Amino acid sequence: MTVMIIAIDGPAASGKGTLARRLAAYFGYHYLDTGLLYRAVARDCLELGHDLNDTRAVTTLACSLDPVRLDDAGLRAPGIGEAASIVAKIPEVRAALLEYQRSFANRLPGAILDGRDIGTVVCPDADAKIFVTASVEERAKRRFREYEAAGESPDMEKMLELIRARDARDAGRGAAPMRRAEDADLLDTTEMDIETAFDAAVGLIKRKIGQ
Ligand code: DC
């Protein structure tokens, strides 16, 4: 029996996480949100008071990361996402997290990983690849609603600014920048609700894996 690997990449607030989790439940595959690895390194770095750009200190933390601590709810806080995007620029940090991601991907019967570089670097031979996106305005709106649901009073201009800055950092870095793999299907969810996006993703994957 061969392992089935599905790569889901895309920018912040594109809905790729929700989609990937639901796809994993549907296909019965393991699921890894690879953003949590970078978030955990950033959390450890902030807790210890290190500079997020201190290559040596951050790399040491990445090398000793315990993936078991990935279920910490605090990892999903927006500030940690920003910090994660900063440590993720460091090539040594990315290298330190690569093996864990690849061995996770090789678990039977299959695995779905979501991130920025799954289809391009972590699992270039994945059986199916989807690059999930949505317009900057739509992603900012989704973030806005998340903040509101958490009882905060967000500012729309600020949300737009944050999303644009994150896109620029994730796509502009030298090491494994966020980009659509040449053989990835594009799923633009700007005009889609989650059910429509889910059905579309299932269709794309089934076409690729021949189910
Ligand atoms: O998907 P997320 O928002 O949880 O990711 C947080 C940051 O981590 C993202 O802005 C960039 C980095 N990241 C990455 O560089 N590569 C990945 N495969 C996943 C996340």
mmCIF file of C-alpha atoms and ligand atoms in Angstrom:
data_model
loop_
_atom_site.group_PDB
_atom_site.id
_atom_site.type_symbol
_atom_site.label_atom_id
_atom_site.label_comp_id
_atom_site.label_asym_id
_atom_site.label_seq_id
_atom_site.Cartn_x
_atom_site.Cartn_y
_atom_site.Cartn_z
ATOM 1 C CA MET A 1 0.000 0.000 0.000
ATOM 2 C CA THR A 2 1.438 3.387 -0.923
ATOM 3 C CA VAL A 3 1.017 6.526 1.125
ATOM 4 C CA MET A 4 -1.237 9.229 -0.305
ATOM 5 C CA ILE A 5 0.079 12.748 0.196
ATOM 6 C CA ILE A 6 -1.997 15.878 -0.321
ATOM 7 C CA ALA A 7 -0.411 19.327 -0.204
ATOM 8 C CA ILE A 8 -2.538 22.393 0.563
ATOM 9 C CA ASP A 9 -0.761 25.745 0.332
ATOM 10 C CA GLY A 10 -1.899 29.333 0.310
ATOM 11 C CA PRO A 11 -1.693 32.740 1.966
ATOM 12 C CA ALA A 12 -2.902 33.778 5.416
ATOM 13 C CA ALA A 13 -6.688 33.719 5.916
ATOM 14 C CA SER A 14 -7.319 31.943 2.618
ATOM 15 C CA GLY A 15 -9.295 29.261 4.464
ATOM 16 C CA LYS A 16 -6.723 26.566 3.722
ATOM 17 C CA GLY A 17 -6.579 25.359 7.339
ATOM 18 C CA THR A 18 -10.330 24.803 7.683
ATOM 19 C CA LEU A 19 -10.366 23.155 4.295
ATOM 20 C CA ALA A 20 -7.375 20.884 4.979
ATOM 21 C CA ARG A 21 -8.770 19.717 8.323
ATOM 22 C CA ARG A 22 -12.105 18.829 6.762
ATOM 23 C CA LEU A 23 -10.452 17.107 3.808
ATOM 24 C CA ALA A 24 -8.354 14.979 6.171
ATOM 25 C CA ALA A 25 -11.502 13.860 8.025
ATOM 26 C CA TYR A 26 -13.246 13.111 4.708
ATOM 27 C CA PHE A 27 -10.424 11.028 3.231
ATOM 28 C CA GLY A 28 -9.410 9.467 6.578
ATOM 29 C CA TYR A 29 -5.853 10.816 6.394
ATOM 30 C CA HIS A 30 -3.555 12.287 9.041
ATOM 31 C CA TYR A 31 -3.464 16.075 9.186
ATOM 32 C CA LEU A 32 -0.634 18.472 9.933
ATOM 33 C CA ASP A 33 -1.012 22.257 10.096
ATOM 34 C CA THR A 34 2.646 23.088 9.414
ATOM 35 C CA GLY A 35 2.126 26.732 10.407
ATOM 36 C CA LEU A 36 1.911 25.464 13.985
ATOM 37 C CA LEU A 37 5.561 24.369 13.832
ATOM 38 C CA TYR A 38 6.694 27.893 12.962
ATOM 39 C CA ARG A 39 4.252 29.320 15.502
ATOM 40 C CA ALA A 40 5.673 27.054 18.225
ATOM 41 C CA VAL A 41 9.236 28.165 17.466
ATOM 42 C CA ALA A 42 8.086 31.799 17.609
ATOM 43 C CA ARG A 43 6.251 31.198 20.908
ATOM 44 C CA ASP A 44 9.331 29.584 22.488
ATOM 45 C CA CYS A 45 11.460 32.446 21.216
ATOM 46 C CA LEU A 46 9.136 35.105 22.674
ATOM 47 C CA GLU A 47 8.810 33.225 25.976
ATOM 48 C CA LEU A 48 12.584 33.169 26.349
ATOM 49 C CA GLY A 49 12.903 36.819 25.352
ATOM 50 C CA HIS A 50 15.059 36.204 22.256
ATOM 51 C CA ASP A 51 15.027 38.443 19.203
ATOM 52 C CA LEU A 52 12.935 36.809 16.427
ATOM 53 C CA ASN A 53 15.728 37.608 13.967
ATOM 54 C CA ASP A 54 18.498 36.031 16.071
ATOM 55 C CA THR A 55 19.380 33.191 13.677
ATOM 56 C CA ARG A 56 21.438 31.188 16.133
ATOM 57 C CA ALA A 57 18.976 31.351 19.040
ATOM 58 C CA VAL A 58 15.918 30.695 16.869
ATOM 59 C CA THR A 59 17.597 27.790 15.065
ATOM 60 C CA THR A 60 18.529 26.176 18.396
ATOM 61 C CA LEU A 61 14.874 26.386 19.409
ATOM 62 C CA ALA A 62 13.714 24.932 16.081
ATOM 63 C CA CYS A 63 16.143 22.002 16.457
ATOM 64 C CA SER A 64 14.812 21.168 19.917
ATOM 65 C CA LEU A 65 11.123 21.712 19.138
ATOM 66 C CA ASP A 66 8.793 19.134 20.659
ATOM 67 C CA PRO A 67 5.899 18.721 18.180
ATOM 68 C CA VAL A 68 3.791 17.279 21.013
ATOM 69 C CA ARG A 69 3.346 20.813 22.344
ATOM 70 C CA LEU A 70 1.576 21.861 19.134
ATOM 71 C CA ASP A 71 -1.872 21.607 20.698
ATOM 72 C CA ASP A 72 -1.313 24.761 22.771
ATOM 73 C CA ALA A 73 -4.378 26.928 21.946
ATOM 74 C CA GLY A 74 -2.274 30.084 22.394
ATOM 75 C CA LEU A 75 -0.389 29.200 19.200
ATOM 76 C CA ARG A 76 -3.339 30.390 17.131
ATOM 77 C CA ALA A 77 -3.227 33.942 18.488
ATOM 78 C CA PRO A 78 -2.754 36.505 15.666
ATOM 79 C CA GLY A 79 0.419 37.973 17.189
ATOM 80 C CA ILE A 80 2.047 34.548 17.107
ATOM 81 C CA GLY A 81 1.230 34.257 13.392
ATOM 82 C CA GLU A 82 3.147 37.462 12.705
ATOM 83 C CA ALA A 83 6.096 36.275 14.795
ATOM 84 C CA ALA A 84 5.993 32.890 13.023
ATOM 85 C CA SER A 85 6.246 34.612 9.669
ATOM 86 C CA ILE A 86 9.430 36.345 10.873
ATOM 87 C CA VAL A 87 11.217 33.213 12.149
ATOM 88 C CA ALA A 88 10.074 31.352 9.005
ATOM 89 C CA LYS A 89 12.392 33.544 6.908
ATOM 90 C CA ILE A 90 15.457 31.888 8.470
ATOM 91 C CA PRO A 91 16.697 29.059 6.183
ATOM 92 C CA GLU A 92 18.231 27.101 9.116
ATOM 93 C CA VAL A 93 14.872 27.165 10.905
ATOM 94 C CA ARG A 94 13.117 25.792 7.833
ATOM 95 C CA ALA A 95 15.773 23.091 7.463
ATOM 96 C CA ALA A 96 15.353 22.056 11.104
ATOM 97 C CA LEU A 97 11.593 21.552 10.628
ATOM 98 C CA LEU A 98 11.768 19.751 7.300
ATOM 99 C CA GLU A 99 12.401 16.183 8.425
ATOM 100 C CA TYR A 100 9.501 16.135 10.886
ATOM 101 C CA GLN A 101 7.138 17.337 8.138
ATOM 102 C CA ARG A 102 8.395 14.765 5.625
ATOM 103 C CA SER A 103 8.161 11.860 8.041
ATOM 104 C CA PHE A 104 4.654 12.974 9.058
ATOM 105 C CA ALA A 105 3.670 13.015 5.373
ATOM 106 C CA ASN A 106 4.703 9.393 5.011
ATOM 107 C CA ARG A 107 2.202 7.962 7.477
ATOM 108 C CA LEU A 108 -0.222 5.378 6.128
ATOM 109 C CA PRO A 109 -2.800 5.544 4.724
ATOM 110 C CA GLY A 110 -2.033 9.141 3.827
ATOM 111 C CA ALA A 111 -1.553 12.671 5.062
ATOM 112 C CA ILE A 112 -2.709 16.174 4.313
ATOM 113 C CA LEU A 113 -0.283 18.972 5.152
ATOM 114 C CA ASP A 114 -1.112 22.637 4.864
ATOM 115 C CA GLY A 115 1.338 25.519 4.749
ATOM 116 C CA ARG A 116 3.200 27.733 2.298
ATOM 117 C CA ASP A 117 5.834 25.428 0.758
ATOM 118 C CA ILE A 118 4.328 21.938 0.972
ATOM 119 C CA GLY A 119 3.842 21.437 -2.767
ATOM 120 C CA THR A 120 7.116 23.131 -3.688
ATOM 121 C CA VAL A 121 9.644 22.009 -1.040
ATOM 122 C CA VAL A 122 8.317 19.683 1.683
ATOM 123 C CA CYS A 123 6.430 17.233 -0.564
ATOM 124 C CA PRO A 124 7.200 18.099 -4.191
ATOM 125 C CA ASP A 125 6.004 14.598 -5.210
ATOM 126 C CA ALA A 126 2.619 14.907 -3.459
ATOM 127 C CA ASP A 127 -0.223 13.028 -5.177
ATOM 128 C CA ALA A 128 -2.455 16.108 -5.208
ATOM 129 C CA LYS A 129 -1.651 19.776 -4.655
ATOM 130 C CA ILE A 130 -4.023 22.668 -4.183
ATOM 131 C CA PHE A 131 -3.074 26.317 -3.854
ATOM 132 C CA VAL A 132 -5.960 27.970 -1.994
ATOM 133 C CA THR A 133 -6.341 31.695 -2.320
ATOM 134 C CA ALA A 134 -8.827 34.566 -2.075
ATOM 135 C CA SER A 135 -8.602 38.299 -2.727
ATOM 136 C CA VAL A 136 -6.777 40.428 -0.157
ATOM 137 C CA GLU A 137 -10.048 42.248 0.642
ATOM 138 C CA GLU A 138 -11.945 39.004 1.233
ATOM 139 C CA ARG A 139 -9.167 37.590 3.441
ATOM 140 C CA ALA A 140 -9.057 40.808 5.455
ATOM 141 C CA LYS A 141 -12.849 40.549 5.923
ATOM 142 C CA ARG A 142 -12.513 36.971 7.160
ATOM 143 C CA ARG A 143 -9.823 38.032 9.652
ATOM 144 C CA PHE A 144 -12.014 40.935 10.725
ATOM 145 C CA ARG A 145 -14.872 38.548 11.510
ATOM 146 C CA GLU A 146 -12.527 36.222 13.446
ATOM 147 C CA TYR A 147 -11.402 39.100 15.660
ATOM 148 C CA GLU A 148 -15.017 40.189 16.161
ATOM 149 C CA ALA A 149 -16.034 36.652 17.128
ATOM 150 C CA ALA A 150 -13.224 36.695 19.703
ATOM 151 C CA GLY A 151 -14.834 39.768 21.293
ATOM 152 C CA GLU A 152 -12.315 42.287 19.905
ATOM 153 C CA SER A 153 -13.001 45.503 17.966
ATOM 154 C CA PRO A 154 -10.828 45.183 14.853
ATOM 155 C CA ASP A 155 -10.079 47.908 12.334
ATOM 156 C CA MET A 156 -10.609 47.002 8.658
ATOM 157 C CA GLU A 157 -7.723 49.141 7.355
ATOM 158 C CA LYS A 158 -5.418 47.530 9.904
ATOM 159 C CA MET A 159 -6.554 44.035 8.821
ATOM 160 C CA LEU A 160 -5.792 44.874 5.180
ATOM 161 C CA GLU A 161 -2.390 46.209 6.131
ATOM 162 C CA LEU A 162 -1.539 43.094 8.171
ATOM 163 C CA ILE A 163 -2.600 40.701 5.398
ATOM 164 C CA ARG A 164 -0.614 42.629 2.759
ATOM 165 C CA ALA A 165 2.486 42.734 4.962
ATOM 166 C CA ARG A 166 2.234 39.006 5.727
ATOM 167 C CA ASP A 167 1.812 38.112 2.032
ATOM 168 C CA ALA A 168 4.835 40.229 1.133
ATOM 169 C CA ARG A 169 6.984 38.609 3.823
ATOM 170 C CA ASP A 170 5.896 35.014 3.088
ATOM 171 C CA ALA A 171 6.165 35.338 -0.690
ATOM 172 C CA GLY A 172 9.208 37.597 -0.741
ATOM 173 C CA ARG A 173 11.647 35.615 1.401
ATOM 174 C CA GLY A 174 14.581 33.811 -0.197
ATOM 175 C CA ALA A 175 14.064 30.441 1.511
ATOM 176 C CA ALA A 176 11.083 28.400 0.273
ATOM 177 C CA PRO A 177 8.884 31.412 -0.519
ATOM 178 C CA MET A 178 5.133 30.928 -0.682
ATOM 179 C CA ARG A 179 4.190 30.172 -4.264
ATOM 180 C CA ARG A 180 1.912 27.928 -6.242
ATOM 181 C CA ALA A 181 3.714 24.792 -7.454
ATOM 182 C CA GLU A 182 3.546 24.449 -11.232
ATOM 183 C CA ASP A 183 1.473 21.275 -10.905
ATOM 184 C CA ALA A 184 -0.873 22.628 -8.194
ATOM 185 C CA ASP A 185 -4.547 23.286 -8.870
ATOM 186 C CA LEU A 186 -5.629 26.817 -8.007
ATOM 187 C CA LEU A 187 -8.709 27.178 -5.800
ATOM 188 C CA ASP A 188 -9.862 30.784 -5.510
ATOM 189 C CA THR A 189 -12.391 30.895 -2.659
ATOM 190 C CA THR A 190 -13.168 34.639 -2.891
ATOM 191 C CA GLU A 191 -16.761 33.993 -3.957
ATOM 192 C CA MET A 192 -17.168 30.659 -2.156
ATOM 193 C CA ASP A 193 -18.505 29.652 1.236
ATOM 194 C CA ILE A 194 -16.759 26.809 3.036
ATOM 195 C CA GLU A 195 -19.142 24.115 1.741
ATOM 196 C CA THR A 196 -18.617 25.153 -1.889
ATOM 197 C CA ALA A 197 -14.855 25.357 -1.399
ATOM 198 C CA PHE A 198 -14.828 21.938 0.262
ATOM 199 C CA ASP A 199 -16.804 20.300 -2.573
ATOM 200 C CA ALA A 200 -14.495 21.896 -5.140
ATOM 201 C CA ALA A 201 -11.383 20.681 -3.290
ATOM 202 C CA VAL A 202 -12.737 17.126 -2.992
ATOM 203 C CA GLY A 203 -13.403 17.135 -6.751
ATOM 204 C CA LEU A 204 -9.890 18.363 -7.568
ATOM 205 C CA ILE A 205 -8.268 15.766 -5.307
ATOM 206 C CA LYS A 206 -10.364 12.863 -6.599
ATOM 207 C CA ARG A 207 -9.474 13.783 -10.150
ATOM 208 C CA LYS A 208 -5.770 13.684 -9.229
ATOM 209 C CA ILE A 209 -5.754 10.511 -7.156
ATOM 210 C CA GLY A 210 -8.182 8.697 -9.443
ATOM 211 C CA GLN A 211 -10.985 7.911 -6.979
HETATM 212 O O1 DC B 1 -0.446 29.173 8.248
HETATM 213 P P1 DC B 1 -0.119 30.071 9.449
HETATM 214 O O2 DC B 1 -0.779 31.402 9.394
HETATM 215 O O3 DC B 1 -0.362 29.370 10.741
HETATM 216 O O4 DC B 1 1.463 30.313 9.349
HETATM 217 C C1 DC B 1 2.137 31.228 10.168
HETATM 218 C C2 DC B 1 3.422 31.634 9.484
HETATM 219 O O5 DC B 1 4.319 30.514 9.442
HETATM 220 C C3 DC B 1 3.277 32.073 8.024
HETATM 221 O O6 DC B 1 2.999 33.453 7.913
HETATM 222 C C4 DC B 1 4.613 31.715 7.436
HETATM 223 C C5 DC B 1 5.071 30.513 8.232
HETATM 224 N N1 DC B 1 4.892 29.243 7.521
HETATM 225 C C6 DC B 1 5.827 28.911 6.587
HETATM 226 O O7 DC B 1 6.732 29.695 6.319
HETATM 227 N N2 DC B 1 5.777 27.709 5.951
HETATM 228 C C7 DC B 1 4.786 26.850 6.217
HETATM 229 N N3 DC B 1 4.764 25.654 5.582
HETATM 230 C C8 DC B 1 3.787 27.179 7.146
HETATM 231 C C9 DC B 1 3.856 28.412 7.776
#
